[in-house]
Amino acid sequence: MALRTLATRKTLGALSRFPQQLRGLQTFTLPDLPYDYGALEPAISGDIMQLHHQKHHQTYITNYNKALEQLDDAIAKGDASTAVKLQSAIKFNGGGHVNHSIFWKNLAPTKEGGGEPPHGSLGWAIDQSYGSVGKLIAKMNAEGAAVQGSGWVWLAVDKELKRLVVETTANQDPLVTKGPSLVPLIGIDVWEHAYYLQYKNVRPDYLKSIWKVINWKYVSEIYEKECP
Amino acid sequence: MYVFFSNPTYHHPDCSSREITMASIVSHLTSSFLSTPGFCRPSQSLHQSQKQMRCTRKSVPRTISASIDLKPTPYALDALEPHMSKETLEYHWGKHQRGYVDNLNKQIEGTEFDGKSLGEIIIASYNNGDVLPAFNNAAQVWNHEFFWESMKPGGGGTPSGELLELINRDFGSFESLVSEFTLAATTQFGSGWAWLVYKEDEKLAVVNSSNAINPLVLNYDPLLTIDVWEHAYYLDFKNLRADYISTFLDKLVSWTAVSIRLLEVQAVVALRKKADENIAELDAIIATRDNDTTEPEDPDEY
């Protein structure tokens, strides 16, 4: 199964570098996961990963592409009211695609460094802003648990102020809706589909477990790009 | 005047037939409605055991309880199988709804909400949109009670009578209502609910709402709801919300409950109109009496 995934990863890897071009409109395809569906167990079950990736993320992409085509059409026709009406579908589905693309990169199997705490400048910045990685995690978990309904909890860096920020967003609102200079470092999906099959109603348990598979190495790379 | 709407008593089909007439509802409502300051509480003190389905008259308890209860579902937790699993009910009612109840009671203890009815807490904590912390839990308790009572074992089918007439009048056809309700439930982004409501203009409409928002704070009378938070369907349907919605409409919805709620709303509207007429009549008499200065006041005249 690992071999097949590797082969798929190679092929789709090539394809995803060249998003489909239809009539000049750039549409999107599902990015491949850099690990097997079961590789994040026991923190996140293989069933959840497969559904989350193949069904939920794919649906956002499908509907985003549809909305973009309709928008393209409306713009070409000068149909302003349709263009405006499509904005919520674009924000929702486009946001869903953006957010989940970040999410998959935020995760890594433990044997590939998932859960390994950050060192270097990010580790230092976290200690400065929050006291310790543990305290940051506690803060993010509290805010993530408190999100009403569906949404995300984020660790971000404000690229203007060069400051770490913890934020939450509702539904699939991308992080920029909370501040145009916010760059996402870690996004944790707290929609029920992200954990329900495994953790049921106990979102706090999911939040505790997910830190075992957070890909701090990738997070540090993003941080160092914004705060060299 | 804003009308707060309580949950109807569940009339189990095995009950001896009781004629639900406008008159019986009006007479019942008159005593309970006009004596309770503004609201009908959901019948919290009817502690029906899950297995027992008694015929009960709709009664609005006059006693005030210091805390909100976890109201039992109108049927056993496995009664909606195979369309909605026992496991779903165990989590949805036993964990989610129980959590809302427990957290609400913790929030309101010792505050001005302590001892108030669920409806009063919802309206007060909604605070015209500037929402207070208790709102989410209070509204979700109410929403879930309303949701369970919107379904029944052997549900589905089509509505009849007055309800069907209004559906045909306001939607064109039952199929059209199904279509609109399905669309509202499918396109509610994120967590929320879809509703059939009775509006102030006495027309039926379909609305959806996000998270805990319900028609009570939107100034509509709710008649039917479906929960589209993922926890409502994920164990049984995974990501397939559309399948859950069509199963709800084909196999679970209780048009009986919707009809009863419609009759209650119409009764209240009629009562309110009559009250307004009476007041107008009284005003006219007083105006006449006050204008009439030639004759001395004769108390025997009245």
PDB file of C-alpha atoms in Angstrom, chain A residues 1-226:
ATOM      1  CA  MET A   1       0.000   0.000   0.000  1.00  0.00           C
ATOM      2  CA  ALA A   2       2.888   2.342   0.755  1.00  0.00           C
ATOM      3  CA  LEU A   3       4.303   1.702  -2.731  1.00  0.00           C
ATOM      4  CA  ARG A   4       1.007   2.516  -4.378  1.00  0.00           C
ATOM      5  CA  THR A   5       0.747   5.706  -2.405  1.00  0.00           C
ATOM      6  CA  LEU A   6       4.292   6.629  -3.455  1.00  0.00           C
ATOM      7  CA  ALA A   7       3.430   6.077  -7.105  1.00  0.00           C
ATOM      8  CA  THR A   8       0.239   8.090  -6.760  1.00  0.00           C
ATOM      9  CA  ARG A   9       2.136  10.795  -4.911  1.00  0.00           C
ATOM     10  CA  LYS A  10       4.639  11.067  -7.753  1.00  0.00           C
ATOM     11  CA  THR A  11       2.013  11.226 -10.484  1.00  0.00           C
ATOM     12  CA  LEU A  12      -0.317  13.590  -8.700  1.00  0.00           C
ATOM     13  CA  GLY A  13       2.650  15.598  -7.491  1.00  0.00           C
ATOM     14  CA  ALA A  14       3.466  16.349 -11.099  1.00  0.00           C
ATOM     15  CA  LEU A  15      -0.118  17.194 -11.935  1.00  0.00           C
ATOM     16  CA  SER A  16      -0.694  19.486  -8.974  1.00  0.00           C
ATOM     17  CA  ARG A  17       2.195  21.682 -10.026  1.00  0.00           C
ATOM     18  CA  PHE A  18       0.133  22.527 -13.103  1.00  0.00           C
ATOM     19  CA  PRO A  19      -3.420  23.318 -12.025  1.00  0.00           C
ATOM     20  CA  GLN A  20      -5.966  22.806 -14.729  1.00  0.00           C
ATOM     21  CA  GLN A  21      -6.411  25.635 -17.127  1.00  0.00           C
ATOM     22  CA  LEU A  22      -9.886  25.961 -18.566  1.00  0.00           C
ATOM     23  CA  ARG A  23     -10.513  28.860 -20.891  1.00  0.00           C
ATOM     24  CA  GLY A  24      -7.779  30.773 -19.036  1.00  0.00           C
ATOM     25  CA  LEU A  25      -9.492  30.210 -15.680  1.00  0.00           C
ATOM     26  CA  GLN A  26      -7.235  28.521 -13.149  1.00  0.00           C
ATOM     27  CA  THR A  27      -9.056  25.836 -11.216  1.00  0.00           C
ATOM     28  CA  PHE A  28      -7.787  23.535  -8.504  1.00  0.00           C
ATOM     29  CA  THR A  29      -7.137  19.912  -7.729  1.00  0.00           C
ATOM     30  CA  LEU A  30      -6.840  17.995  -4.498  1.00  0.00           C
ATOM     31  CA  PRO A  31      -3.247  18.164  -3.194  1.00  0.00           C
ATOM     32  CA  ASP A  32      -1.794  14.815  -2.261  1.00  0.00           C
ATOM     33  CA  LEU A  33      -1.046  14.053   1.371  1.00  0.00           C
ATOM     34  CA  PRO A  34       2.668  13.730   2.176  1.00  0.00           C
ATOM     35  CA  TYR A  35       1.899  10.609   4.284  1.00  0.00           C
ATOM     36  CA  ASP A  36      -0.433   7.602   4.350  1.00  0.00           C
ATOM     37  CA  TYR A  37      -3.927   8.005   5.762  1.00  0.00           C
ATOM     38  CA  GLY A  38      -3.079   5.770   8.718  1.00  0.00           C
ATOM     39  CA  ALA A  39       0.290   7.388   9.452  1.00  0.00           C
ATOM     40  CA  LEU A  40      -1.023   9.809  12.059  1.00  0.00           C
ATOM     41  CA  GLU A  41      -2.530   7.132  14.291  1.00  0.00           C
ATOM     42  CA  PRO A  42      -3.350   6.957  17.119  1.00  0.00           C
ATOM     43  CA  ALA A  43      -3.713  10.749  17.293  1.00  0.00           C
ATOM     44  CA  ILE A  44      -5.967  10.899  14.218  1.00  0.00           C
ATOM     45  CA  SER A  45      -7.483   7.731  12.791  1.00  0.00           C
ATOM     46  CA  GLY A  46      -6.926   6.625   9.201  1.00  0.00           C
ATOM     47  CA  ASP A  47     -10.714   6.643   8.633  1.00  0.00           C
ATOM     48  CA  ILE A  48     -10.937  10.282   9.567  1.00  0.00           C
ATOM     49  CA  MET A  49      -7.917  11.238   7.463  1.00  0.00           C
ATOM     50  CA  GLN A  50      -9.319   9.486   4.415  1.00  0.00           C
ATOM     51  CA  LEU A  51     -12.811  11.004   4.728  1.00  0.00           C
ATOM     52  CA  HIS A  52     -11.420  14.390   5.591  1.00  0.00           C
ATOM     53  CA  HIS A  53      -9.097  14.459   2.579  1.00  0.00           C
ATOM     54  CA  GLN A  54     -11.017  12.536  -0.094  1.00  0.00           C
ATOM     55  CA  LYS A  55     -14.506  13.749   0.739  1.00  0.00           C
ATOM     56  CA  HIS A  56     -14.526  17.015   2.673  1.00  0.00           C
ATOM     57  CA  HIS A  57     -11.484  18.721   1.117  1.00  0.00           C
ATOM     58  CA  GLN A  58     -12.358  17.394  -2.345  1.00  0.00           C
ATOM     59  CA  THR A  59     -15.910  18.771  -2.004  1.00  0.00           C
ATOM     60  CA  TYR A  60     -14.589  22.223  -1.124  1.00  0.00           C
ATOM     61  CA  ILE A  61     -12.381  22.101  -4.231  1.00  0.00           C
ATOM     62  CA  THR A  62     -15.185  20.872  -6.477  1.00  0.00           C
ATOM     63  CA  ASN A  63     -17.551  23.583  -5.259  1.00  0.00           C
ATOM     64  CA  TYR A  64     -14.835  26.240  -5.344  1.00  0.00           C
ATOM     65  CA  ASN A  65     -14.097  25.421  -8.979  1.00  0.00           C
ATOM     66  CA  LYS A  66     -17.812  25.549  -9.769  1.00  0.00           C
ATOM     67  CA  ALA A  67     -18.179  28.923  -8.076  1.00  0.00           C
ATOM     68  CA  LEU A  68     -15.121  30.263  -9.893  1.00  0.00           C
ATOM     69  CA  GLU A  69     -16.525  29.194 -13.256  1.00  0.00           C
ATOM     70  CA  GLN A  70     -19.846  30.823 -12.442  1.00  0.00           C
ATOM     71  CA  LEU A  71     -18.016  33.959 -11.317  1.00  0.00           C
ATOM     72  CA  ASP A  72     -15.930  34.002 -14.491  1.00  0.00           C
ATOM     73  CA  ASP A  73     -19.140  33.747 -16.465  1.00  0.00           C
ATOM     74  CA  ALA A  74     -20.856  36.513 -14.505  1.00  0.00           C
ATOM     75  CA  ILE A  75     -17.887  38.841 -14.880  1.00  0.00           C
ATOM     76  CA  ALA A  76     -17.717  38.219 -18.611  1.00  0.00           C
ATOM     77  CA  LYS A  77     -21.430  39.064 -18.879  1.00  0.00           C
ATOM     78  CA  GLY A  78     -21.127  42.087 -16.603  1.00  0.00           C
ATOM     79  CA  ASP A  79     -23.652  40.477 -14.228  1.00  0.00           C
ATOM     80  CA  ALA A  80     -22.747  42.282 -11.029  1.00  0.00           C
ATOM     81  CA  SER A  81     -25.497  40.898  -8.820  1.00  0.00           C
ATOM     82  CA  THR A  82     -24.574  37.293  -9.614  1.00  0.00           C
ATOM     83  CA  ALA A  83     -20.911  38.090  -9.034  1.00  0.00           C
ATOM     84  CA  VAL A  84     -21.732  39.484  -5.601  1.00  0.00           C
ATOM     85  CA  LYS A  85     -24.097  36.626  -4.752  1.00  0.00           C
ATOM     86  CA  LEU A  86     -21.294  34.142  -5.407  1.00  0.00           C
ATOM     87  CA  GLN A  87     -18.977  35.718  -2.826  1.00  0.00           C
ATOM     88  CA  SER A  88     -20.188  33.639   0.118  1.00  0.00           C
ATOM     89  CA  ALA A  89     -19.751  30.385  -1.831  1.00  0.00           C
ATOM     90  CA  ILE A  90     -16.267  31.484  -2.864  1.00  0.00           C
ATOM     91  CA  LYS A  91     -15.284  32.471   0.675  1.00  0.00           C
ATOM     92  CA  PHE A  92     -16.666  29.236   2.078  1.00  0.00           C
ATOM     93  CA  ASN A  93     -15.338  26.766  -0.465  1.00  0.00           C
ATOM     94  CA  GLY A  94     -12.165  28.662  -1.362  1.00  0.00           C
ATOM     95  CA  GLY A  95     -11.484  29.161   2.322  1.00  0.00           C
ATOM     96  CA  GLY A  96     -12.058  25.455   2.872  1.00  0.00           C
ATOM     97  CA  HIS A  97      -9.483  24.629   0.198  1.00  0.00           C
ATOM     98  CA  VAL A  98      -6.920  27.118   1.525  1.00  0.00           C
ATOM     99  CA  ASN A  99      -7.355  26.059   5.142  1.00  0.00           C
ATOM    100  CA  HIS A 100      -7.172  22.328   4.530  1.00  0.00           C
ATOM    101  CA  SER A 101      -4.126  22.673   2.275  1.00  0.00           C
ATOM    102  CA  ILE A 102      -2.341  24.313   5.216  1.00  0.00           C
ATOM    103  CA  PHE A 103      -3.682  21.696   7.640  1.00  0.00           C
ATOM    104  CA  TRP A 104      -2.210  18.688   5.810  1.00  0.00           C
ATOM    105  CA  LYS A 105       1.232  20.331   5.852  1.00  0.00           C
ATOM    106  CA  ASN A 106       0.860  21.126   9.544  1.00  0.00           C
ATOM    107  CA  LEU A 107       0.716  17.404  10.340  1.00  0.00           C
ATOM    108  CA  ALA A 108       3.408  14.730  10.212  1.00  0.00           C
ATOM    109  CA  PRO A 109       3.749  11.171  11.470  1.00  0.00           C
ATOM    110  CA  THR A 110       5.683  10.947  14.753  1.00  0.00           C
ATOM    111  CA  LYS A 111       8.406   8.898  13.074  1.00  0.00           C
ATOM    112  CA  GLU A 112       8.919  11.786  10.666  1.00  0.00           C
ATOM    113  CA  GLY A 113       9.217  14.387  13.404  1.00  0.00           C
ATOM    114  CA  GLY A 114       5.556  15.013  14.192  1.00  0.00           C
ATOM    115  CA  GLY A 115       5.204  16.361  17.720  1.00  0.00           C
ATOM    116  CA  GLU A 116       8.891  17.245  17.994  1.00  0.00           C
ATOM    117  CA  PRO A 117       8.855  20.694  19.687  1.00  0.00           C
ATOM    118  CA  PRO A 118      10.270  23.688  17.814  1.00  0.00           C
ATOM    119  CA  HIS A 119      13.809  24.891  18.321  1.00  0.00           C
ATOM    120  CA  GLY A 120      15.543  27.882  16.792  1.00  0.00           C
ATOM    121  CA  SER A 121      13.919  31.264  16.420  1.00  0.00           C
ATOM    122  CA  LEU A 122      10.316  30.013  16.580  1.00  0.00           C
ATOM    123  CA  GLY A 123      10.933  28.183  19.871  1.00  0.00           C
ATOM    124  CA  TRP A 124      12.484  31.341  21.260  1.00  0.00           C
ATOM    125  CA  ALA A 125       9.616  33.542  20.049  1.00  0.00           C
ATOM    126  CA  ILE A 126       7.073  31.186  21.636  1.00  0.00           C
ATOM    127  CA  ASP A 127       8.894  31.280  24.964  1.00  0.00           C
ATOM    128  CA  GLN A 128       9.005  35.080  24.780  1.00  0.00           C
ATOM    129  CA  SER A 129       5.319  35.481  23.922  1.00  0.00           C
ATOM    130  CA  TYR A 130       3.703  32.649  25.877  1.00  0.00           C
ATOM    131  CA  GLY A 131       6.272  31.429  28.416  1.00  0.00           C
ATOM    132  CA  SER A 132       6.657  27.979  26.901  1.00  0.00           C
ATOM    133  CA  VAL A 133       5.390  25.704  24.146  1.00  0.00           C
ATOM    134  CA  GLY A 134       3.220  23.987  26.764  1.00  0.00           C
ATOM    135  CA  LYS A 135       1.559  27.276  27.672  1.00  0.00           C
ATOM    136  CA  LEU A 136       0.959  28.098  24.010  1.00  0.00           C
ATOM    137  CA  ILE A 137      -0.640  24.687  23.501  1.00  0.00           C
ATOM    138  CA  ALA A 138      -2.871  25.197  26.556  1.00  0.00           C
ATOM    139  CA  LYS A 139      -3.992  28.577  25.212  1.00  0.00           C
ATOM    140  CA  MET A 140      -4.715  27.237  21.732  1.00  0.00           C
ATOM    141  CA  ASN A 141      -6.586  24.258  23.140  1.00  0.00           C
ATOM    142  CA  ALA A 142      -8.734  26.490  25.350  1.00  0.00           C
ATOM    143  CA  GLU A 143      -9.590  28.765  22.433  1.00  0.00           C
ATOM    144  CA  GLY A 144     -10.144  25.832  20.087  1.00  0.00           C
ATOM    145  CA  ALA A 145     -12.515  24.157  22.541  1.00  0.00           C
ATOM    146  CA  ALA A 146     -14.433  27.405  22.944  1.00  0.00           C
ATOM    147  CA  VAL A 147     -15.154  27.866  19.225  1.00  0.00           C
ATOM    148  CA  GLN A 148     -18.958  27.778  18.878  1.00  0.00           C
ATOM    149  CA  GLY A 149     -20.053  25.546  16.029  1.00  0.00           C
ATOM    150  CA  SER A 150     -17.492  25.052  13.272  1.00  0.00           C
ATOM    151  CA  GLY A 151     -14.163  26.794  12.785  1.00  0.00           C
ATOM    152  CA  TRP A 152     -10.400  26.803  13.204  1.00  0.00           C
ATOM    153  CA  VAL A 153      -7.855  27.773  15.828  1.00  0.00           C
ATOM    154  CA  TRP A 154      -4.613  29.313  14.543  1.00  0.00           C
ATOM    155  CA  LEU A 155      -1.113  30.166  15.554  1.00  0.00           C
ATOM    156  CA  ALA A 156      -0.142  33.042  13.297  1.00  0.00           C
ATOM    157  CA  VAL A 157       2.617  35.566  12.856  1.00  0.00           C
ATOM    158  CA  ASP A 158       1.748  39.163  12.197  1.00  0.00           C
ATOM    159  CA  LYS A 159       4.219  39.943   9.425  1.00  0.00           C
ATOM    160  CA  GLU A 160       4.032  43.685  10.053  1.00  0.00           C
ATOM    161  CA  LEU A 161       4.425  43.619  13.814  1.00  0.00           C
ATOM    162  CA  LYS A 162       6.648  40.495  13.772  1.00  0.00           C
ATOM    163  CA  ARG A 163       4.547  39.081  16.584  1.00  0.00           C
ATOM    164  CA  LEU A 164       2.979  35.689  17.296  1.00  0.00           C
ATOM    165  CA  VAL A 165      -0.804  35.662  17.574  1.00  0.00           C
ATOM    166  CA  VAL A 166      -3.390  33.040  18.548  1.00  0.00           C
ATOM    167  CA  GLU A 167      -6.673  33.489  16.681  1.00  0.00           C
ATOM    168  CA  THR A 168      -9.853  31.636  15.844  1.00  0.00           C
ATOM    169  CA  THR A 169     -11.991  31.817  12.738  1.00  0.00           C
ATOM    170  CA  ALA A 170     -15.549  30.661  12.122  1.00  0.00           C
ATOM    171  CA  ASN A 171     -16.589  28.137   9.496  1.00  0.00           C
ATOM    172  CA  GLN A 172     -14.037  28.241   6.629  1.00  0.00           C
ATOM    173  CA  ASP A 173     -13.140  31.902   6.960  1.00  0.00           C
ATOM    174  CA  PRO A 174      -9.463  32.170   6.093  1.00  0.00           C
ATOM    175  CA  LEU A 175      -7.142  33.691   8.684  1.00  0.00           C
ATOM    176  CA  VAL A 176      -6.739  36.943   6.746  1.00  0.00           C
ATOM    177  CA  THR A 177     -10.331  37.791   7.662  1.00  0.00           C
ATOM    178  CA  LYS A 178      -9.018  38.410  11.190  1.00  0.00           C
ATOM    179  CA  GLY A 179      -6.152  40.651  10.022  1.00  0.00           C
ATOM    180  CA  PRO A 180      -4.606  41.258   6.606  1.00  0.00           C
ATOM    181  CA  SER A 181      -1.038  40.885   7.885  1.00  0.00           C
ATOM    182  CA  LEU A 182      -1.643  37.554   9.651  1.00  0.00           C
ATOM    183  CA  VAL A 183       0.316  34.643   8.186  1.00  0.00           C
ATOM    184  CA  PRO A 184      -0.911  31.203   9.274  1.00  0.00           C
ATOM    185  CA  LEU A 185       1.671  29.006  10.990  1.00  0.00           C
ATOM    186  CA  ILE A 186      -0.538  26.289  12.501  1.00  0.00           C
ATOM    187  CA  GLY A 187      -4.208  25.784  11.735  1.00  0.00           C
ATOM    188  CA  ILE A 188      -6.177  23.192  13.696  1.00  0.00           C
ATOM    189  CA  ASP A 189      -9.527  22.208  12.244  1.00  0.00           C
ATOM    190  CA  VAL A 190     -12.191  22.079  14.974  1.00  0.00           C
ATOM    191  CA  TRP A 191     -15.110  21.245  12.695  1.00  0.00           C
ATOM    192  CA  GLU A 192     -16.755  18.098  14.059  1.00  0.00           C
ATOM    193  CA  HIS A 193     -15.823  16.166  10.908  1.00  0.00           C
ATOM    194  CA  ALA A 194     -12.161  16.557  11.941  1.00  0.00           C
ATOM    195  CA  TYR A 195     -12.590  14.388  15.039  1.00  0.00           C
ATOM    196  CA  TYR A 196     -16.102  13.060  15.579  1.00  0.00           C
ATOM    197  CA  LEU A 197     -15.673   9.445  14.452  1.00  0.00           C
ATOM    198  CA  GLN A 198     -12.831   9.023  16.934  1.00  0.00           C
ATOM    199  CA  TYR A 199     -13.385  11.504  19.748  1.00  0.00           C
ATOM    200  CA  LYS A 200     -17.176  12.019  19.457  1.00  0.00           C
ATOM    201  CA  ASN A 201     -18.274  15.067  21.447  1.00  0.00           C
ATOM    202  CA  VAL A 202     -14.995  15.335  23.383  1.00  0.00           C
ATOM    203  CA  ARG A 203     -13.221  18.000  21.347  1.00  0.00           C
ATOM    204  CA  PRO A 204     -10.713  18.735  24.149  1.00  0.00           C
ATOM    205  CA  ASP A 205      -9.323  15.176  23.859  1.00  0.00           C
ATOM    206  CA  TYR A 206      -8.764  15.654  20.114  1.00  0.00           C
ATOM    207  CA  LEU A 207      -7.003  18.951  20.786  1.00  0.00           C
ATOM    208  CA  LYS A 208      -4.751  17.327  23.374  1.00  0.00           C
ATOM    209  CA  SER A 209      -3.825  14.479  20.991  1.00  0.00           C
ATOM    210  CA  ILE A 210      -3.212  16.428  17.806  1.00  0.00           C
ATOM    211  CA  TRP A 211      -0.067  18.055  19.166  1.00  0.00           C
ATOM    212  CA  LYS A 212       1.648  14.640  18.943  1.00  0.00           C
ATOM    213  CA  VAL A 213       1.541  14.964  15.144  1.00  0.00           C
ATOM    214  CA  ILE A 214       2.096  18.676  14.615  1.00  0.00           C
ATOM    215  CA  ASN A 215       4.876  19.248  12.094  1.00  0.00           C
ATOM    216  CA  TRP A 216       6.859  21.914  13.941  1.00  0.00           C
ATOM    217  CA  LYS A 217       9.690  21.665  11.398  1.00  0.00           C
ATOM    218  CA  TYR A 218       7.425  22.944   8.628  1.00  0.00           C
ATOM    219  CA  VAL A 219       5.928  25.564  10.960  1.00  0.00           C
ATOM    220  CA  SER A 220       9.439  26.853  11.804  1.00  0.00           C
ATOM    221  CA  GLU A 221      10.279  27.167   8.094  1.00  0.00           C
ATOM    222  CA  ILE A 222       7.239  29.388   7.512  1.00  0.00           C
ATOM    223  CA  TYR A 223       8.029  31.469  10.588  1.00  0.00           C
ATOM    224  CA  GLU A 224      11.663  31.959   9.570  1.00  0.00           C
ATOM    225  CA  LYS A 225      10.575  33.123   6.127  1.00  0.00           C
ATOM    226  CA  GLU A 226       8.416  35.883   7.678  1.00  0.00           C
TER     227      GLU A 226
END
